[in-house]
JSON list of C-alpha atoms in Angstrom, two decimals:
[
{"chain": "K", "resi": 1, "resn": "UNK", "atom": "CA", "xyz": [15.49, -13.16, -1.22]},
{"chain": "K", "resi": 2, "resn": "UNK", "atom": "CA", "xyz": [11.42, -13.23, 0.77]},
{"chain": "K", "resi": 3, "resn": "UNK", "atom": "CA", "xyz": [10.46, -16.51, 1.22]},
{"chain": "K", "resi": 4, "resn": "UNK", "atom": "CA", "xyz": [7.12, -16.87, 2.10]},
{"chain": "K", "resi": 5, "resn": "UNK", "atom": "CA", "xyz": [7.72, -18.45, 5.30]},
{"chain": "K", "resi": 6, "resn": "UNK", "atom": "CA", "xyz": [9.94, -15.32, 5.92]},
{"chain": "K", "resi": 7, "resn": "UNK", "atom": "CA", "xyz": [7.05, -13.06, 5.57]},
{"chain": "K", "resi": 8, "resn": "UNK", "atom": "CA", "xyz": [4.06, -11.96, 8.06]},
{"chain": "K", "resi": 9, "resn": "UNK", "atom": "CA", "xyz": [1.59, -9.94, 7.43]},
{"chain": "K", "resi": 10, "resn": "UNK", "atom": "CA", "xyz": [0.15, -7.96, 10.45]},
{"chain": "K", "resi": 11, "resn": "UNK", "atom": "CA", "xyz": [-3.04, -5.67, 11.56]},
{"chain": "K", "resi": 12, "resn": "UNK", "atom": "CA", "xyz": [-0.64, -2.41, 12.27]},
{"chain": "K", "resi": 13, "resn": "UNK", "atom": "CA", "xyz": [-0.74, -2.10, 15.67]},
{"chain": "K", "resi": 14, "resn": "UNK", "atom": "CA", "xyz": [0.60, 1.59, 18.45]},
{"chain": "K", "resi": 15, "resn": "UNK", "atom": "CA", "xyz": [3.31, -1.12, 19.70]},
{"chain": "K", "resi": 16, "resn": "UNK", "atom": "CA", "xyz": [4.17, -0.58, 15.67]},
{"chain": "K", "resi": 17, "resn": "UNK", "atom": "CA", "xyz": [4.74, 2.95, 16.17]},
{"chain": "K", "resi": 18, "resn": "UNK", "atom": "CA", "xyz": [8.97, 3.18, 16.85]},
{"chain": "K", "resi": 19, "resn": "UNK", "atom": "CA", "xyz": [9.45, 0.54, 14.39]},
{"chain": "K", "resi": 20, "resn": "UNK", "atom": "CA", "xyz": [7.00, 1.94, 11.41]},
{"chain": "K", "resi": 21, "resn": "UNK", "atom": "CA", "xyz": [8.88, 5.56, 12.27]},
{"chain": "K", "resi": 22, "resn": "UNK", "atom": "CA", "xyz": [11.59, 4.30, 11.69]},
{"chain": "K", "resi": 23, "resn": "UNK", "atom": "CA", "xyz": [11.27, 2.18, 8.82]},
{"chain": "K", "resi": 24, "resn": "UNK", "atom": "CA", "xyz": [9.41, 5.35, 7.00]},
{"chain": "K", "resi": 25, "resn": "UNK", "atom": "CA", "xyz": [11.83, 8.13, 7.90]},
{"chain": "K", "resi": 26, "resn": "UNK", "atom": "CA", "xyz": [14.79, 5.35, 6.32]},
{"chain": "K", "resi": 27, "resn": "UNK", "atom": "CA", "xyz": [12.46, 4.73, 2.91]},
{"chain": "K", "resi": 28, "resn": "UNK", "atom": "CA", "xyz": [11.27, 8.13, 2.39]},
{"chain": "K", "resi": 29, "resn": "UNK", "atom": "CA", "xyz": [13.61, 8.88, -0.34]},
{"chain": "K", "resi": 30, "resn": "UNK", "atom": "CA", "xyz": [12.70, 6.33, -2.07]},
{"chain": "K", "resi": 31, "resn": "UNK", "atom": "CA", "xyz": [8.96, 6.80, -1.62]},
{"chain": "K", "resi": 32, "resn": "UNK", "atom": "CA", "xyz": [9.08, 10.16, -2.48]},
{"chain": "K", "resi": 33, "resn": "UNK", "atom": "CA", "xyz": [10.15, 9.05, -6.13]},
{"chain": "K", "resi": 34, "resn": "UNK", "atom": "CA", "xyz": [7.38, 6.82, -6.84]},
{"chain": "K", "resi": 35, "resn": "UNK", "atom": "CA", "xyz": [4.30, 8.56, -5.05]},
{"chain": "K", "resi": 36, "resn": "UNK", "atom": "CA", "xyz": [3.31, 11.56, -3.05]},
{"chain": "K", "resi": 37, "resn": "UNK", "atom": "CA", "xyz": [5.51, 12.35, -0.25]},
{"chain": "K", "resi": 38, "resn": "UNK", "atom": "CA", "xyz": [3.41, 13.04, 2.91]},
{"chain": "K", "resi": 39, "resn": "UNK", "atom": "CA", "xyz": [2.93, 15.96, 5.54]},
{"chain": "K", "resi": 40, "resn": "UNK", "atom": "CA", "xyz": [6.28, 16.54, 7.22]},
{"chain": "K", "resi": 41, "resn": "UNK", "atom": "CA", "xyz": [4.43, 15.93, 10.21]},
{"chain": "K", "resi": 42, "resn": "UNK", "atom": "CA", "xyz": [3.67, 12.36, 9.86]},
{"chain": "K", "resi": 43, "resn": "UNK", "atom": "CA", "xyz": [7.78, 11.75, 9.99]},
{"chain": "K", "resi": 44, "resn": "UNK", "atom": "CA", "xyz": [7.31, 12.77, 14.23]},
{"chain": "K", "resi": 45, "resn": "UNK", "atom": "CA", "xyz": [6.33, 10.14, 16.93]},
{"chain": "K", "resi": 46, "resn": "UNK", "atom": "CA", "xyz": [3.35, 11.58, 17.32]},
{"chain": "K", "resi": 47, "resn": "UNK", "atom": "CA", "xyz": [2.66, 11.89, 13.48]},
{"chain": "K", "resi": 48, "resn": "UNK", "atom": "CA", "xyz": [3.28, 7.89, 13.11]},
{"chain": "K", "resi": 49, "resn": "UNK", "atom": "CA", "xyz": [0.89, 7.76, 16.05]},
{"chain": "K", "resi": 50, "resn": "UNK", "atom": "CA", "xyz": [-1.44, 9.72, 14.99]},
{"chain": "K", "resi": 51, "resn": "UNK", "atom": "CA", "xyz": [-1.56, 7.98, 11.79]},
{"chain": "K", "resi": 52, "resn": "UNK", "atom": "CA", "xyz": [-2.08, 4.76, 13.46]},
{"chain": "K", "resi": 53, "resn": "UNK", "atom": "CA", "xyz": [-5.20, 5.95, 15.14]},
{"chain": "K", "resi": 54, "resn": "UNK", "atom": "CA", "xyz": [-7.13, 6.95, 12.06]},
{"chain": "K", "resi": 55, "resn": "UNK", "atom": "CA", "xyz": [-6.09, 3.36, 10.15]},
{"chain": "K", "resi": 56, "resn": "UNK", "atom": "CA", "xyz": [-7.41, 1.74, 13.20]},
{"chain": "K", "resi": 57, "resn": "UNK", "atom": "CA", "xyz": [-10.56, 3.68, 13.21]},
{"chain": "K", "resi": 58, "resn": "UNK", "atom": "CA", "xyz": [-10.61, 3.02, 9.97]},
{"chain": "K", "resi": 59, "resn": "UNK", "atom": "CA", "xyz": [-10.44, -0.25, 10.38]},
{"chain": "K", "resi": 60, "resn": "UNK", "atom": "CA", "xyz": [-12.91, -0.67, 13.68]},
{"chain": "K", "resi": 61, "resn": "UNK", "atom": "CA", "xyz": [-15.56, 0.93, 10.98]},
{"chain": "K", "resi": 62, "resn": "UNK", "atom": "CA", "xyz": [-14.72, -1.34, 8.35]},
{"chain": "K", "resi": 63, "resn": "UNK", "atom": "CA", "xyz": [-13.67, 0.97, 6.01]},
{"chain": "K", "resi": 64, "resn": "UNK", "atom": "CA", "xyz": [-10.07, 0.28, 6.23]},
{"chain": "K", "resi": 65, "resn": "UNK", "atom": "CA", "xyz": [-7.88, -3.04, 6.53]},
{"chain": "K", "resi": 66, "resn": "UNK", "atom": "CA", "xyz": [-4.12, -1.63, 7.50]},
{"chain": "K", "resi": 67, "resn": "UNK", "atom": "CA", "xyz": [-0.94, -4.14, 7.75]},
{"chain": "K", "resi": 68, "resn": "UNK", "atom": "CA", "xyz": [2.44, -3.95, 7.95]},
{"chain": "K", "resi": 69, "resn": "UNK", "atom": "CA", "xyz": [4.49, -6.60, 6.08]},
{"chain": "K", "resi": 70, "resn": "UNK", "atom": "CA", "xyz": [7.23, -8.16, 7.89]},
{"chain": "K", "resi": 71, "resn": "UNK", "atom": "CA", "xyz": [10.17, -10.23, 6.94]},
{"chain": "K", "resi": 72, "resn": "UNK", "atom": "CA", "xyz": [11.68, -11.83, 9.81]},
{"chain": "K", "resi": 73, "resn": "UNK", "atom": "CA", "xyz": [10.34, -9.92, 11.55]},
{"chain": "K", "resi": 74, "resn": "UNK", "atom": "CA", "xyz": [11.50, -6.31, 10.49]},
{"chain": "K", "resi": 75, "resn": "UNK", "atom": "CA", "xyz": [8.54, -4.20, 9.16]},
{"chain": "K", "resi": 76, "resn": "UNK", "atom": "CA", "xyz": [9.64, -4.36, 5.06]},
{"chain": "K", "resi": 77, "resn": "UNK", "atom": "CA", "xyz": [6.41, -2.73, 4.04]},
{"chain": "K", "resi": 78, "resn": "UNK", "atom": "CA", "xyz": [2.80, -1.47, 4.15]},
{"chain": "K", "resi": 79, "resn": "UNK", "atom": "CA", "xyz": [-0.32, -2.64, 2.52]},
{"chain": "K", "resi": 80, "resn": "UNK", "atom": "CA", "xyz": [-4.15, -1.96, 2.72]},
{"chain": "K", "resi": 81, "resn": "UNK", "atom": "CA", "xyz": [-7.25, -2.11, 1.55]},
{"chain": "K", "resi": 82, "resn": "UNK", "atom": "CA", "xyz": [-9.03, 1.53, 1.87]},
{"chain": "K", "resi": 83, "resn": "UNK", "atom": "CA", "xyz": [-12.36, 3.30, 0.97]},
{"chain": "K", "resi": 84, "resn": "UNK", "atom": "CA", "xyz": [-14.00, -0.71, 1.76]},
{"chain": "K", "resi": 85, "resn": "UNK", "atom": "CA", "xyz": [-17.88, -0.27, 0.88]},
{"chain": "K", "resi": 86, "resn": "UNK", "atom": "CA", "xyz": [-20.87, -0.81, -2.02]},
{"chain": "K", "resi": 87, "resn": "UNK", "atom": "CA", "xyz": [-18.31, -4.14, -3.01]},
{"chain": "K", "resi": 88, "resn": "UNK", "atom": "CA", "xyz": [-15.32, -2.51, -3.84]},
{"chain": "K", "resi": 89, "resn": "UNK", "atom": "CA", "xyz": [-11.88, -0.97, -2.08]},
{"chain": "K", "resi": 90, "resn": "UNK", "atom": "CA", "xyz": [-8.45, 0.44, -3.38]},
{"chain": "K", "resi": 91, "resn": "UNK", "atom": "CA", "xyz": [-5.25, -1.46, -2.48]},
{"chain": "K", "resi": 92, "resn": "UNK", "atom": "CA", "xyz": [-2.03, 0.53, -2.11]},
{"chain": "K", "resi": 93, "resn": "UNK", "atom": "CA", "xyz": [1.01, -1.10, -0.71]},
{"chain": "K", "resi": 94, "resn": "UNK", "atom": "CA", "xyz": [4.88, 0.51, 0.12]},
{"chain": "K", "resi": 95, "resn": "UNK", "atom": "CA", "xyz": [7.53, -1.53, -0.29]},
{"chain": "K", "resi": 96, "resn": "UNK", "atom": "CA", "xyz": [11.35, -0.64, 1.05]},
{"chain": "K", "resi": 97, "resn": "UNK", "atom": "CA", "xyz": [13.87, -0.66, -1.75]},
{"chain": "K", "resi": 98, "resn": "UNK", "atom": "CA", "xyz": [16.11, -3.42, -0.71]},
{"chain": "K", "resi": 99, "resn": "UNK", "atom": "CA", "xyz": [12.17, -5.41, -0.17]},
{"chain": "K", "resi": 100, "resn": "UNK", "atom": "CA", "xyz": [12.12, -4.64, -4.22]},
{"chain": "K", "resi": 101, "resn": "UNK", "atom": "CA", "xyz": [12.53, -7.51, -6.84]},
{"chain": "K", "resi": 102, "resn": "UNK", "atom": "CA", "xyz": [11.60, -10.29, -4.82]},
{"chain": "K", "resi": 103, "resn": "UNK", "atom": "CA", "xyz": [8.13, -11.21, -5.33]},
{"chain": "K", "resi": 104, "resn": "UNK", "atom": "CA", "xyz": [7.02, -9.11, -2.14]},
{"chain": "K", "resi": 105, "resn": "UNK", "atom": "CA", "xyz": [4.82, -6.76, -3.86]},
{"chain": "K", "resi": 106, "resn": "UNK", "atom": "CA", "xyz": [2.84, -9.55, -5.58]},
{"chain": "K", "resi": 107, "resn": "UNK", "atom": "CA", "xyz": [2.72, -11.62, -1.99]},
{"chain": "K", "resi": 108, "resn": "UNK", "atom": "CA", "xyz": [1.68, -8.20, -0.41]},
{"chain": "K", "resi": 109, "resn": "UNK", "atom": "CA", "xyz": [-0.98, -7.92, -3.29]},
{"chain": "K", "resi": 110, "resn": "UNK", "atom": "CA", "xyz": [-2.57, -11.39, -2.85]},
{"chain": "K", "resi": 111, "resn": "UNK", "atom": "CA", "xyz": [-2.25, -11.36, 0.86]},
{"chain": "K", "resi": 112, "resn": "UNK", "atom": "CA", "xyz": [-4.74, -7.88, -0.14]},
{"chain": "K", "resi": 113, "resn": "UNK", "atom": "CA", "xyz": [-7.06, -9.91, -2.64]},
{"chain": "K", "resi": 114, "resn": "UNK", "atom": "CA", "xyz": [-7.69, -12.83, -0.21]},
{"chain": "K", "resi": 115, "resn": "UNK", "atom": "CA", "xyz": [-8.77, -10.34, 2.95]},
{"chain": "K", "resi": 116, "resn": "UNK", "atom": "CA", "xyz": [-11.42, -8.44, -0.23]},
{"chain": "K", "resi": 117, "resn": "UNK", "atom": "CA", "xyz": [-12.72, -12.04, -0.86]},
{"chain": "K", "resi": 118, "resn": "UNK", "atom": "CA", "xyz": [-12.47, -13.79, 2.38]},
{"chain": "K", "resi": 119, "resn": "UNK", "atom": "CA", "xyz": [-13.06, -10.46, 4.89]},
{"chain": "K", "resi": 120, "resn": "UNK", "atom": "CA", "xyz": [-15.34, -8.46, 3.05]},
{"chain": "K", "resi": 121, "resn": "UNK", "atom": "CA", "xyz": [-16.75, -10.73, 0.19]},
{"chain": "K", "resi": 122, "resn": "UNK", "atom": "CA", "xyz": [-15.81, -7.69, -2.10]},
{"chain": "K", "resi": 123, "resn": "UNK", "atom": "CA", "xyz": [-16.11, -7.73, -5.57]},
{"chain": "K", "resi": 124, "resn": "UNK", "atom": "CA", "xyz": [-14.06, -5.22, -7.45]},
{"chain": "K", "resi": 125, "resn": "UNK", "atom": "CA", "xyz": [-10.76, -3.57, -6.28]},
{"chain": "K", "resi": 126, "resn": "UNK", "atom": "CA", "xyz": [-8.91, -0.90, -7.65]},
{"chain": "K", "resi": 127, "resn": "UNK", "atom": "CA", "xyz": [-5.35, 1.06, -7.70]},
{"chain": "K", "resi": 128, "resn": "UNK", "atom": "CA", "xyz": [-4.06, 4.45, -8.97]},
{"chain": "K", "resi": 129, "resn": "UNK", "atom": "CA", "xyz": [-0.65, 3.81, -9.95]},
{"chain": "K", "resi": 130, "resn": "UNK", "atom": "CA", "xyz": [1.33, 6.39, -12.22]},
{"chain": "K", "resi": 131, "resn": "UNK", "atom": "CA", "xyz": [2.66, 5.46, -15.54]},
{"chain": "K", "resi": 132, "resn": "UNK", "atom": "CA", "xyz": [6.16, 6.41, -14.64]},
{"chain": "K", "resi": 133, "resn": "UNK", "atom": "CA", "xyz": [5.61, 3.29, -11.85]},
{"chain": "K", "resi": 134, "resn": "UNK", "atom": "CA", "xyz": [5.85, 0.34, -14.48]},
{"chain": "K", "resi": 135, "resn": "UNK", "atom": "CA", "xyz": [7.14, -2.31, -11.21]},
{"chain": "K", "resi": 136, "resn": "UNK", "atom": "CA", "xyz": [3.42, -1.57, -9.84]},
{"chain": "K", "resi": 137, "resn": "UNK", "atom": "CA", "xyz": [1.68, -1.80, -13.22]},
{"chain": "K", "resi": 138, "resn": "UNK", "atom": "CA", "xyz": [3.68, -5.48, -13.90]},
{"chain": "K", "resi": 139, "resn": "UNK", "atom": "CA", "xyz": [2.64, -6.19, -10.16]},
{"chain": "K", "resi": 140, "resn": "UNK", "atom": "CA", "xyz": [-1.42, -5.20, -11.18]},
{"chain": "K", "resi": 141, "resn": "UNK", "atom": "CA", "xyz": [-0.92, -6.98, -14.31]},
{"chain": "K", "resi": 142, "resn": "UNK", "atom": "CA", "xyz": [0.12, -10.14, -13.04]},
{"chain": "K", "resi": 143, "resn": "UNK", "atom": "CA", "xyz": [-2.81, -10.10, -10.01]},
{"chain": "K", "resi": 144, "resn": "UNK", "atom": "CA", "xyz": [-5.23, -9.61, -12.52]},
{"chain": "K", "resi": 145, "resn": "UNK", "atom": "CA", "xyz": [-6.21, -5.63, -12.87]},
{"chain": "K", "resi": 146, "resn": "UNK", "atom": "CA", "xyz": [-6.71, -3.72, -15.89]},
{"chain": "K", "resi": 147, "resn": "UNK", "atom": "CA", "xyz": [-6.41, -0.08, -16.84]},
{"chain": "K", "resi": 148, "resn": "UNK", "atom": "CA", "xyz": [-10.02, 1.29, -16.53]},
{"chain": "K", "resi": 149, "resn": "UNK", "atom": "CA", "xyz": [-8.97, 5.44, -16.90]},
{"chain": "K", "resi": 150, "resn": "UNK", "atom": "CA", "xyz": [-6.62, 8.07, -17.51]},
{"chain": "K", "resi": 151, "resn": "UNK", "atom": "CA", "xyz": [-5.49, 10.92, -15.14]},
{"chain": "K", "resi": 152, "resn": "UNK", "atom": "CA", "xyz": [-3.37, 13.24, -16.51]},
{"chain": "K", "resi": 153, "resn": "UNK", "atom": "CA", "xyz": [-1.59, 14.93, -14.49]},
{"chain": "K", "resi": 154, "resn": "UNK", "atom": "CA", "xyz": [-3.26, 13.09, -11.32]},
{"chain": "K", "resi": 155, "resn": "UNK", "atom": "CA", "xyz": [0.27, 12.94, -9.31]},
{"chain": "K", "resi": 156, "resn": "UNK", "atom": "CA", "xyz": [2.94, 15.15, -8.26]},
{"chain": "K", "resi": 157, "resn": "UNK", "atom": "CA", "xyz": [5.78, 13.28, -7.09]},
{"chain": "K", "resi": 158, "resn": "UNK", "atom": "CA", "xyz": [9.12, 14.99, -6.44]},
{"chain": "K", "resi": 159, "resn": "UNK", "atom": "CA", "xyz": [8.03, 18.23, -8.50]},
{"chain": "K", "resi": 160, "resn": "UNK", "atom": "CA", "xyz": [6.69, 16.48, -11.38]},
{"chain": "K", "resi": 161, "resn": "UNK", "atom": "CA", "xyz": [3.32, 16.26, -12.41]},
{"chain": "K", "resi": 162, "resn": "UNK", "atom": "CA", "xyz": [2.45, 12.49, -13.37]},
{"chain": "K", "resi": 163, "resn": "UNK", "atom": "CA", "xyz": [0.24, 11.33, -15.65]},
{"chain": "K", "resi": 164, "resn": "UNK", "atom": "CA", "xyz": [-1.57, 7.99, -13.57]},
{"chain": "K", "resi": 165, "resn": "UNK", "atom": "CA", "xyz": [-3.96, 5.48, -14.67]},
{"chain": "K", "resi": 166, "resn": "UNK", "atom": "CA", "xyz": [-6.92, 3.84, -12.16]},
{"chain": "K", "resi": 167, "resn": "UNK", "atom": "CA", "xyz": [-6.94, -0.14, -12.47]},
{"chain": "K", "resi": 168, "resn": "UNK", "atom": "CA", "xyz": [-9.51, -2.38, -11.51]},
{"chain": "K", "resi": 169, "resn": "UNK", "atom": "CA", "xyz": [-9.87, -6.35, -10.60]},
{"chain": "K", "resi": 170, "resn": "UNK", "atom": "CA", "xyz": [-13.36, -7.59, -10.76]},
{"chain": "K", "resi": 171, "resn": "UNK", "atom": "CA", "xyz": [-12.78, -11.34, -10.13]},
{"chain": "K", "resi": 172, "resn": "UNK", "atom": "CA", "xyz": [-12.30, -11.01, -6.84]}
]
């Protein structure tokens, strides 16, 4: 079980590269069952460093807020606000398989909502989720997100075209 006092959200940094790579490699099969696969290069030391540099550059521009989620000091997930601008942003999160079912995705989403409200004064948040990913849909629904659009065959996961939905939260 993940207790709130054991959970930390940290802005991603270059010193996280080795542990983030280890996390992403360990969770790759799990993630690729639910979301589109990342390019092969991502799963290399250079690929992770490049990813972190891109995230930090977007953060400096005020267009992204990328976090690692730690449980007792170990990375168990990532969460971000991205495409920040014009009063809205998209939310995203990736939680390790062993950490699912303990409310960690809900905690991550609430953290992002608080960042959106407190740091960026955003009015709306959006998420895109596959219809197959009921757990993530429930997390978003509990936080006040509602389906506003259907996206047929929007995503390719494990070689299958998946229908997705756009979900929106307006009372940020």
